[in-house]
Amino acid sequence: MGERLQDVAEEWRVTATATPFTGNKTSVRTDDVVMPDGAVARRDYQVHPGSVAVLALDEQNRVLVLRQYRHPVRHKLWEIPAGLLDVPGENPLHAAQRELYEEAHVKAEDWRVLTDVFTTPGGCDEAVRIFLARDLSDAEGERFDVSEEEADMELARVPLPDLVTGILAGELHNNCLVVGALALTAALAGDGVEALRPAQAPWPARPFEV
């Protein structure tokens, strides 16, 4: 068996940098980067605080999904609960628990890291940690007040194989849903979810305090 592939952190020299746009949650940065041949290339990319997503699996092996309008792609997409890391250094597990409560009014007793991804590394530095959440139950107290796109959100619970079928048919497109569903399918076919990393596993892309 060959050596297992592994991404490595590396940072090429930047000779100049600017921030031509700063938005509410993200910004755009322009860096002049020294290439291996010595040439300098200009790279524009979105600076992002990072995100978490939750693949919540109930006792019937159904995944909790929600449908929400996404204006940049002009689609209503089926997704899994997800949200930004609003505070630098925020514990991603705590953020994931918050998103599951706010978007689905659900809590979970068993949490594991399903996978970590860079969503669009050619144009954005967003890093996402996708959790697997099990042992679900309704959250206590009043539901979180929703607004804007979330006011039109729909919720459903869908068997995992049905999601995989929709993904492979080109009918489901949300990044975290696609990656999460396929990763869980691979885990179940392999060493099982017990072999997944613990919920507080280190995340070099977005370091945090336990």
mmCIF file of C-alpha atoms in Angstrom:
data_model
loop_
_atom_site.group_PDB
_atom_site.id
_atom_site.type_symbol
_atom_site.label_atom_id
_atom_site.label_comp_id
_atom_site.label_asym_id
_atom_site.label_seq_id
_atom_site.Cartn_x
_atom_site.Cartn_y
_atom_site.Cartn_z
ATOM 1 C CA MET A 1 0.000 0.000 0.000
ATOM 2 C CA GLY A 2 1.380 3.415 -0.969
ATOM 3 C CA GLU A 3 1.973 6.369 1.302
ATOM 4 C CA ARG A 4 -1.208 8.151 2.325
ATOM 5 C CA LEU A 5 -1.639 11.591 0.750
ATOM 6 C CA GLN A 6 -1.682 14.565 3.078
ATOM 7 C CA ASP A 7 -2.034 18.310 2.457
ATOM 8 C CA VAL A 8 0.715 20.450 4.004
ATOM 9 C CA ALA A 9 0.661 24.066 5.142
ATOM 10 C CA GLU A 10 2.915 26.369 3.114
ATOM 11 C CA GLU A 11 3.078 30.114 2.563
ATOM 12 C CA TRP A 12 4.839 31.729 -0.380
ATOM 13 C CA ARG A 13 6.360 35.205 0.006
ATOM 14 C CA VAL A 14 4.014 38.162 -0.463
ATOM 15 C CA THR A 15 5.630 41.403 -1.629
ATOM 16 C CA ALA A 16 2.538 43.609 -1.415
ATOM 17 C CA THR A 17 -1.018 43.322 -0.132
ATOM 18 C CA ALA A 18 -4.174 45.439 -0.193
ATOM 19 C CA THR A 19 -7.820 45.131 0.859
ATOM 20 C CA PRO A 20 -9.917 46.837 -1.839
ATOM 21 C CA PHE A 21 -13.249 45.765 -0.307
ATOM 22 C CA THR A 22 -14.466 45.120 3.229
ATOM 23 C CA GLY A 23 -17.968 43.765 3.781
ATOM 24 C CA ASN A 24 -20.074 42.862 6.785
ATOM 25 C CA LYS A 25 -18.571 39.404 7.313
ATOM 26 C CA THR A 26 -15.948 38.977 4.591
ATOM 27 C CA SER A 27 -13.478 41.049 2.600
ATOM 28 C CA VAL A 28 -11.451 40.886 -0.606
ATOM 29 C CA ARG A 29 -7.660 40.875 -0.488
ATOM 30 C CA THR A 30 -5.126 41.382 -3.268
ATOM 31 C CA ASP A 31 -1.668 39.850 -2.763
ATOM 32 C CA ASP A 32 1.414 39.987 -4.974
ATOM 33 C CA VAL A 33 2.885 36.487 -4.573
ATOM 34 C CA VAL A 34 6.369 35.334 -5.549
ATOM 35 C CA MET A 35 6.113 32.215 -7.750
ATOM 36 C CA PRO A 36 8.688 29.354 -7.776
ATOM 37 C CA ASP A 37 10.318 30.793 -10.922
ATOM 38 C CA GLY A 38 10.757 34.186 -9.257
ATOM 39 C CA ALA A 39 7.928 35.917 -11.120
ATOM 40 C CA VAL A 40 5.380 37.884 -9.112
ATOM 41 C CA ALA A 41 1.683 37.126 -9.701
ATOM 42 C CA ARG A 42 -1.293 39.055 -8.378
ATOM 43 C CA ARG A 43 -3.954 36.970 -6.605
ATOM 44 C CA ASP A 44 -7.397 38.296 -5.555
ATOM 45 C CA TYR A 45 -9.372 36.249 -3.027
ATOM 46 C CA GLN A 46 -12.140 36.471 -0.472
ATOM 47 C CA VAL A 47 -11.098 36.509 3.178
ATOM 48 C CA HIS A 48 -13.574 34.466 5.230
ATOM 49 C CA PRO A 49 -13.866 33.839 8.996
ATOM 50 C CA GLY A 50 -14.595 30.133 8.530
ATOM 51 C CA SER A 51 -17.743 28.065 8.969
ATOM 52 C CA VAL A 52 -19.200 24.997 10.600
ATOM 53 C CA ALA A 53 -21.833 22.592 9.287
ATOM 54 C CA VAL A 54 -23.777 19.782 10.938
ATOM 55 C CA LEU A 55 -24.866 16.511 9.394
ATOM 56 C CA ALA A 56 -27.494 15.534 11.966
ATOM 57 C CA LEU A 57 -28.480 11.870 11.747
ATOM 58 C CA ASP A 58 -31.565 10.600 13.589
ATOM 59 C CA GLU A 59 -32.330 7.105 14.917
ATOM 60 C CA GLN A 60 -33.917 6.150 11.573
ATOM 61 C CA ASN A 61 -30.722 7.089 9.678
ATOM 62 C CA ARG A 62 -32.367 10.179 8.222
ATOM 63 C CA VAL A 63 -30.428 13.396 7.743
ATOM 64 C CA LEU A 64 -31.901 16.705 8.866
ATOM 65 C CA VAL A 65 -31.871 19.084 5.885
ATOM 66 C CA LEU A 66 -33.272 22.523 5.197
ATOM 67 C CA ARG A 67 -34.061 24.407 2.009
ATOM 68 C CA GLN A 68 -32.988 28.010 1.730
ATOM 69 C CA TYR A 69 -32.749 30.639 -1.018
ATOM 70 C CA ARG A 70 -29.177 31.497 -2.022
ATOM 71 C CA HIS A 71 -29.125 34.686 -4.054
ATOM 72 C CA PRO A 72 -25.634 34.435 -5.649
ATOM 73 C CA VAL A 73 -26.597 31.197 -7.433
ATOM 74 C CA ARG A 74 -30.328 32.033 -7.820
ATOM 75 C CA HIS A 75 -31.410 28.722 -6.323
ATOM 76 C CA LYS A 76 -33.280 27.312 -3.382
ATOM 77 C CA LEU A 77 -30.815 24.722 -2.131
ATOM 78 C CA TRP A 78 -31.248 21.770 0.200
ATOM 79 C CA GLU A 79 -28.514 22.111 2.812
ATOM 80 C CA ILE A 80 -27.439 20.904 6.233
ATOM 81 C CA PRO A 81 -27.424 23.388 9.143
ATOM 82 C CA ALA A 82 -24.391 25.644 8.895
ATOM 83 C CA GLY A 83 -23.104 29.035 9.915
ATOM 84 C CA LEU A 84 -20.130 31.341 10.287
ATOM 85 C CA LEU A 85 -17.538 31.361 13.012
ATOM 86 C CA ASP A 86 -18.546 34.826 14.134
ATOM 87 C CA VAL A 87 -15.844 35.276 16.791
ATOM 88 C CA PRO A 88 -12.107 34.755 16.087
ATOM 89 C CA GLY A 89 -10.928 31.636 17.895
ATOM 90 C CA GLU A 90 -14.502 30.484 18.557
ATOM 91 C CA ASN A 91 -14.782 26.807 19.478
ATOM 92 C CA PRO A 92 -16.256 25.192 16.333
ATOM 93 C CA LEU A 93 -18.229 22.603 18.318
ATOM 94 C CA HIS A 94 -20.005 25.341 20.248
ATOM 95 C CA ALA A 95 -20.747 27.153 16.993
ATOM 96 C CA ALA A 96 -22.136 23.954 15.437
ATOM 97 C CA GLN A 97 -24.361 23.313 18.437
ATOM 98 C CA ARG A 98 -25.651 26.872 18.171
ATOM 99 C CA GLU A 99 -26.427 26.523 14.456
ATOM 100 C CA LEU A 100 -28.277 23.238 14.968
ATOM 101 C CA TYR A 101 -30.396 24.881 17.646
ATOM 102 C CA GLU A 102 -31.054 28.102 15.728
ATOM 103 C CA GLU A 103 -31.847 26.558 12.354
ATOM 104 C CA ALA A 104 -33.581 23.322 13.390
ATOM 105 C CA HIS A 105 -34.392 23.708 17.114
ATOM 106 C CA VAL A 106 -32.628 20.390 17.710
ATOM 107 C CA LYS A 107 -29.877 19.275 20.086
ATOM 108 C CA ALA A 108 -27.576 16.249 19.883
ATOM 109 C CA GLU A 109 -25.754 14.202 22.493
ATOM 110 C CA ASP A 110 -23.095 12.579 20.283
ATOM 111 C CA TRP A 111 -20.754 14.775 18.241
ATOM 112 C CA ARG A 112 -17.813 13.830 16.012
ATOM 113 C CA VAL A 113 -15.778 15.534 13.312
ATOM 114 C CA LEU A 114 -16.878 14.176 9.951
ATOM 115 C CA THR A 115 -14.414 16.082 7.741
ATOM 116 C CA ASP A 116 -12.664 19.424 7.219
ATOM 117 C CA VAL A 117 -12.629 21.173 3.842
ATOM 118 C CA PHE A 118 -11.546 24.333 2.041
ATOM 119 C CA THR A 119 -14.623 25.183 -0.009
ATOM 120 C CA THR A 120 -13.042 27.145 -2.894
ATOM 121 C CA PRO A 121 -9.277 27.368 -2.268
ATOM 122 C CA GLY A 122 -8.585 29.001 -5.620
ATOM 123 C CA GLY A 123 -10.567 32.109 -4.733
ATOM 124 C CA CYS A 124 -11.495 32.085 -1.049
ATOM 125 C CA ASP A 125 -9.761 31.083 2.203
ATOM 126 C CA GLU A 126 -12.973 29.710 3.775
ATOM 127 C CA ALA A 127 -12.398 26.607 5.900
ATOM 128 C CA VAL A 128 -15.381 24.497 6.995
ATOM 129 C CA ARG A 129 -15.539 21.843 9.692
ATOM 130 C CA ILE A 130 -18.412 19.403 9.105
ATOM 131 C CA PHE A 131 -19.652 17.597 12.202
ATOM 132 C CA LEU A 132 -21.669 14.427 12.545
ATOM 133 C CA ALA A 133 -24.344 14.817 15.235
ATOM 134 C CA ARG A 134 -26.382 11.871 16.573
ATOM 135 C CA ASP A 135 -28.769 11.086 19.432
ATOM 136 C CA LEU A 136 -31.047 13.937 18.400
ATOM 137 C CA SER A 137 -33.888 15.439 20.383
ATOM 138 C CA ASP A 138 -35.968 18.604 20.297
ATOM 139 C CA ALA A 139 -34.312 21.593 21.897
ATOM 140 C CA GLU A 140 -35.900 23.103 24.982
ATOM 141 C CA GLY A 141 -37.408 26.569 25.160
ATOM 142 C CA GLU A 142 -38.757 28.822 22.429
ATOM 143 C CA ARG A 143 -37.592 28.564 18.850
ATOM 144 C CA PHE A 144 -34.968 31.021 17.645
ATOM 145 C CA ASP A 145 -36.468 33.971 15.745
ATOM 146 C CA VAL A 146 -35.571 33.830 12.051
ATOM 147 C CA SER A 147 -35.452 36.613 9.478
ATOM 148 C CA GLU A 148 -34.459 37.390 5.885
ATOM 149 C CA GLU A 149 -33.766 34.199 3.845
ATOM 150 C CA GLU A 150 -34.239 32.005 6.907
ATOM 151 C CA ALA A 151 -37.850 33.177 7.285
ATOM 152 C CA ASP A 152 -38.704 31.093 4.199
ATOM 153 C CA MET A 153 -36.707 28.036 5.258
ATOM 154 C CA GLU A 154 -38.163 24.510 4.986
ATOM 155 C CA LEU A 155 -37.080 21.530 7.094
ATOM 156 C CA ALA A 156 -37.115 17.832 6.250
ATOM 157 C CA ARG A 157 -35.552 14.526 7.304
ATOM 158 C CA VAL A 158 -34.290 12.453 4.388
ATOM 159 C CA PRO A 159 -32.741 8.954 4.342
ATOM 160 C CA LEU A 160 -29.000 9.131 3.692
ATOM 161 C CA PRO A 161 -29.141 6.896 0.567
ATOM 162 C CA ASP A 162 -31.765 9.201 -0.969
ATOM 163 C CA LEU A 163 -29.415 12.160 -0.534
ATOM 164 C CA VAL A 164 -26.572 10.252 -2.172
ATOM 165 C CA THR A 165 -28.845 9.376 -5.098
ATOM 166 C CA GLY A 166 -29.761 13.042 -5.526
ATOM 167 C CA ILE A 167 -26.119 14.112 -5.309
ATOM 168 C CA LEU A 168 -24.966 11.674 -7.988
ATOM 169 C CA ALA A 169 -27.918 12.623 -10.197
ATOM 170 C CA GLY A 170 -26.859 16.271 -10.108
ATOM 171 C CA GLU A 171 -29.993 17.324 -8.234
ATOM 172 C CA LEU A 172 -28.357 18.453 -4.966
ATOM 173 C CA HIS A 173 -25.510 20.965 -5.074
ATOM 174 C CA ASN A 174 -24.749 22.470 -1.666
ATOM 175 C CA ASN A 175 -21.088 21.896 -0.851
ATOM 176 C CA CYS A 176 -21.490 20.895 2.797
ATOM 177 C CA LEU A 177 -24.444 18.611 2.069
ATOM 178 C CA VAL A 178 -22.581 16.853 -0.754
ATOM 179 C CA VAL A 179 -19.320 16.454 1.167
ATOM 180 C CA GLY A 180 -21.058 15.505 4.417
ATOM 181 C CA ALA A 181 -23.369 12.898 2.918
ATOM 182 C CA LEU A 182 -20.632 11.246 0.868
ATOM 183 C CA ALA A 183 -18.175 11.329 3.774
ATOM 184 C CA LEU A 184 -20.678 9.678 6.105
ATOM 185 C CA THR A 185 -21.472 7.044 3.480
ATOM 186 C CA ALA A 186 -17.749 6.299 3.176
ATOM 187 C CA ALA A 187 -17.353 6.138 6.960
ATOM 188 C CA LEU A 188 -20.250 3.701 7.312
ATOM 189 C CA ALA A 189 -18.795 1.513 4.561
ATOM 190 C CA GLY A 190 -15.349 1.612 6.171
ATOM 191 C CA ASP A 191 -14.308 1.673 9.822
ATOM 192 C CA GLY A 192 -17.625 3.121 11.051
ATOM 193 C CA VAL A 193 -18.463 6.389 12.786
ATOM 194 C CA GLU A 194 -16.720 5.301 15.988
ATOM 195 C CA ALA A 195 -13.428 5.727 14.114
ATOM 196 C CA LEU A 196 -14.154 9.387 13.294
ATOM 197 C CA ARG A 197 -12.171 12.100 15.065
ATOM 198 C CA PRO A 198 -13.520 13.456 18.363
ATOM 199 C CA ALA A 199 -15.565 16.640 18.311
ATOM 200 C CA GLN A 200 -12.739 18.692 19.831
ATOM 201 C CA ALA A 201 -10.059 17.426 17.420
ATOM 202 C CA PRO A 202 -7.493 20.103 16.483
ATOM 203 C CA TRP A 203 -8.251 22.192 13.405
ATOM 204 C CA PRO A 204 -5.092 23.909 12.149
ATOM 205 C CA ALA A 205 -7.031 25.950 9.561
ATOM 206 C CA ARG A 206 -8.994 27.659 12.368
ATOM 207 C CA PRO A 207 -7.245 27.143 15.730
ATOM 208 C CA PHE A 208 -9.466 27.327 18.805
ATOM 209 C CA GLU A 209 -9.437 26.890 22.566
ATOM 210 C CA VAL A 210 -11.252 23.887 24.078
#
